[in-house]
Amino acid sequence: MSKLALNDVNIYYGDFHAVQNVNMQIPAQAVTAFIGPSGCGKSTVLRTLNRMHEVIPGASVKGEILLDGTNIYGPKVDPVSVRNTIGMVFQKANPFPTMSIRDNVLAGYKLNGTRLNKSRADELVEKSLRGANLWNEVKDRLDKPGSGLSGGQQQRLCIARSIAVQPDVILMDEPCSALDPISTLAVEDLINELKEEYTVIIVTHNMQQAARVADKTAFFNIQGVGKPGKLIEYDDTNVIFNNPSSQQTEDYVSGRFG
């Protein structure tokens, strides 16, 4: 069974039709990459998957998005519970600057008003930082501000914060775009490890990155200014890069446009 299924998903900003008729099945415990030129709607689709899109005034979604068979846009579904189950890591690392490394990891629990005893909190901090391949680098300075870490470490701290609340799905919106090559490699290695436990969906402009980390790849494109973005092709990553069925996909992955 697919982890997430998008059925006839149409996304709007007010009256503007941003993304049209997306249908796709996203597998569990795999990495799926969204690629395509700027403005084609890939980050917009990503944000609909944990109901972040609707935070924007006037934004709306039609169609259904099923998580393990349940429509996350159903009338009785709490958006906050959706965002706990489907975590998000943003393009720019955003640790809470006044919080320690430890408090950053536990931020999700504090925001939800969940009380943890010290031993449970300690266990969660270590498990999450180990899960983000960061524990050995920061274990001696957990009480220091998260903002004091390097860019790559800050991004992995944000990943630790995301996995601390034990989500099922982790969304990543260009998580390496602000990082140097060594930090990028560390995050890519981490993404490969995370899929053993989580369903990971990543938006990237980096073709090589998609080819390296993704099991499945979705190519989005836009037909012109003011037109909605569309899902052009979705398949196993090696098919998208080596034998795509659409000429648009072929042109994009071979660098002829975008």
PDB file of N, CA, C and O in Angstrom, residues 51 70-79 81-82:
ATOM      1  N   ARG A  51      -0.391  20.058   5.043  1.00  0.00           N
ATOM      2  CA  ARG A  51      -1.344  21.161   5.251  1.00  0.00           C
ATOM      3  C   ARG A  51      -0.664  22.469   5.640  1.00  0.00           C
ATOM      4  O   ARG A  51      -1.269  23.329   6.263  1.00  0.00           O
ATOM      5  N   THR A  70      -6.346   7.441   4.752  1.00  0.00           N
ATOM      6  CA  THR A  70      -7.215   8.460   5.370  1.00  0.00           C
ATOM      7  C   THR A  70      -6.951   9.817   4.730  1.00  0.00           C
ATOM      8  O   THR A  70      -5.787  10.234   4.624  1.00  0.00           O
ATOM      9  N   ASN A  71      -7.999  10.509   4.324  1.00  0.00           N
ATOM     10  CA  ASN A  71      -7.859  11.820   3.686  1.00  0.00           C
ATOM     11  C   ASN A  71      -7.434  12.860   4.730  1.00  0.00           C
ATOM     12  O   ASN A  71      -8.192  13.157   5.660  1.00  0.00           O
ATOM     13  N   ILE A  72      -6.235  13.422   4.570  1.00  0.00           N
ATOM     14  CA  ILE A  72      -5.731  14.388   5.568  1.00  0.00           C
ATOM     15  C   ILE A  72      -6.491  15.715   5.503  1.00  0.00           C
ATOM     16  O   ILE A  72      -6.376  16.547   6.402  1.00  0.00           O
ATOM     17  N   TYR A  73      -7.274  15.906   4.432  1.00  0.00           N
ATOM     18  CA  TYR A  73      -8.118  17.104   4.321  1.00  0.00           C
ATOM     19  C   TYR A  73      -9.575  16.806   4.710  1.00  0.00           C
ATOM     20  O   TYR A  73     -10.459  17.610   4.440  1.00  0.00           O
ATOM     21  N   GLY A  74      -9.799  15.658   5.334  1.00  0.00           N
ATOM     22  CA  GLY A  74     -11.153  15.315   5.779  1.00  0.00           C
ATOM     23  C   GLY A  74     -11.662  16.300   6.822  1.00  0.00           C
ATOM     24  O   GLY A  74     -10.873  16.934   7.534  1.00  0.00           O
ATOM     25  N   PRO A  75     -13.004  16.441   6.950  1.00  0.00           N
ATOM     26  CA  PRO A  75     -13.577  17.476   7.820  1.00  0.00           C
ATOM     27  C   PRO A  75     -13.237  17.322   9.301  1.00  0.00           C
ATOM     28  O   PRO A  75     -13.220  18.296  10.040  1.00  0.00           O
ATOM     29  N   LYS A  76     -12.952  16.101   9.743  1.00  0.00           N
ATOM     30  CA  LYS A  76     -12.680  15.899  11.176  1.00  0.00           C
ATOM     31  C   LYS A  76     -11.186  15.792  11.489  1.00  0.00           C
ATOM     32  O   LYS A  76     -10.813  15.467  12.606  1.00  0.00           O
ATOM     33  N   VAL A  77     -10.347  16.037  10.479  1.00  0.00           N
ATOM     34  CA  VAL A  77      -8.897  15.862  10.675  1.00  0.00           C
ATOM     35  C   VAL A  77      -8.283  17.155  11.202  1.00  0.00           C
ATOM     36  O   VAL A  77      -8.503  18.232  10.640  1.00  0.00           O
ATOM     37  N   ASP A  78      -7.503  17.035  12.276  1.00  0.00           N
ATOM     38  CA  ASP A  78      -6.841  18.184  12.894  1.00  0.00           C
ATOM     39  C   ASP A  78      -5.525  18.465  12.151  1.00  0.00           C
ATOM     40  O   ASP A  78      -4.648  17.596  12.110  1.00  0.00           O
ATOM     41  N   PRO A  79      -5.361  19.675  11.579  1.00  0.00           N
ATOM     42  CA  PRO A  79      -4.124  19.973  10.841  1.00  0.00           C
ATOM     43  C   PRO A  79      -2.862  19.819  11.697  1.00  0.00           C
ATOM     44  O   PRO A  79      -1.814  19.427  11.192  1.00  0.00           O
ATOM     45  N   SER A  81      -2.299  17.627  14.065  1.00  0.00           N
ATOM     46  CA  SER A  81      -1.924  16.204  14.148  1.00  0.00           C
ATOM     47  C   SER A  81      -1.302  15.748  12.828  1.00  0.00           C
ATOM     48  O   SER A  81      -0.384  14.924  12.810  1.00  0.00           O
ATOM     49  N   VAL A  82      -1.785  16.314  11.707  1.00  0.00           N
ATOM     50  CA  VAL A  82      -1.183  15.992  10.399  1.00  0.00           C
ATOM     51  C   VAL A  82       0.278  16.421  10.382  1.00  0.00           C
ATOM     52  O   VAL A  82       1.158  15.677   9.935  1.00  0.00           O
TER      53      VAL A  82
END
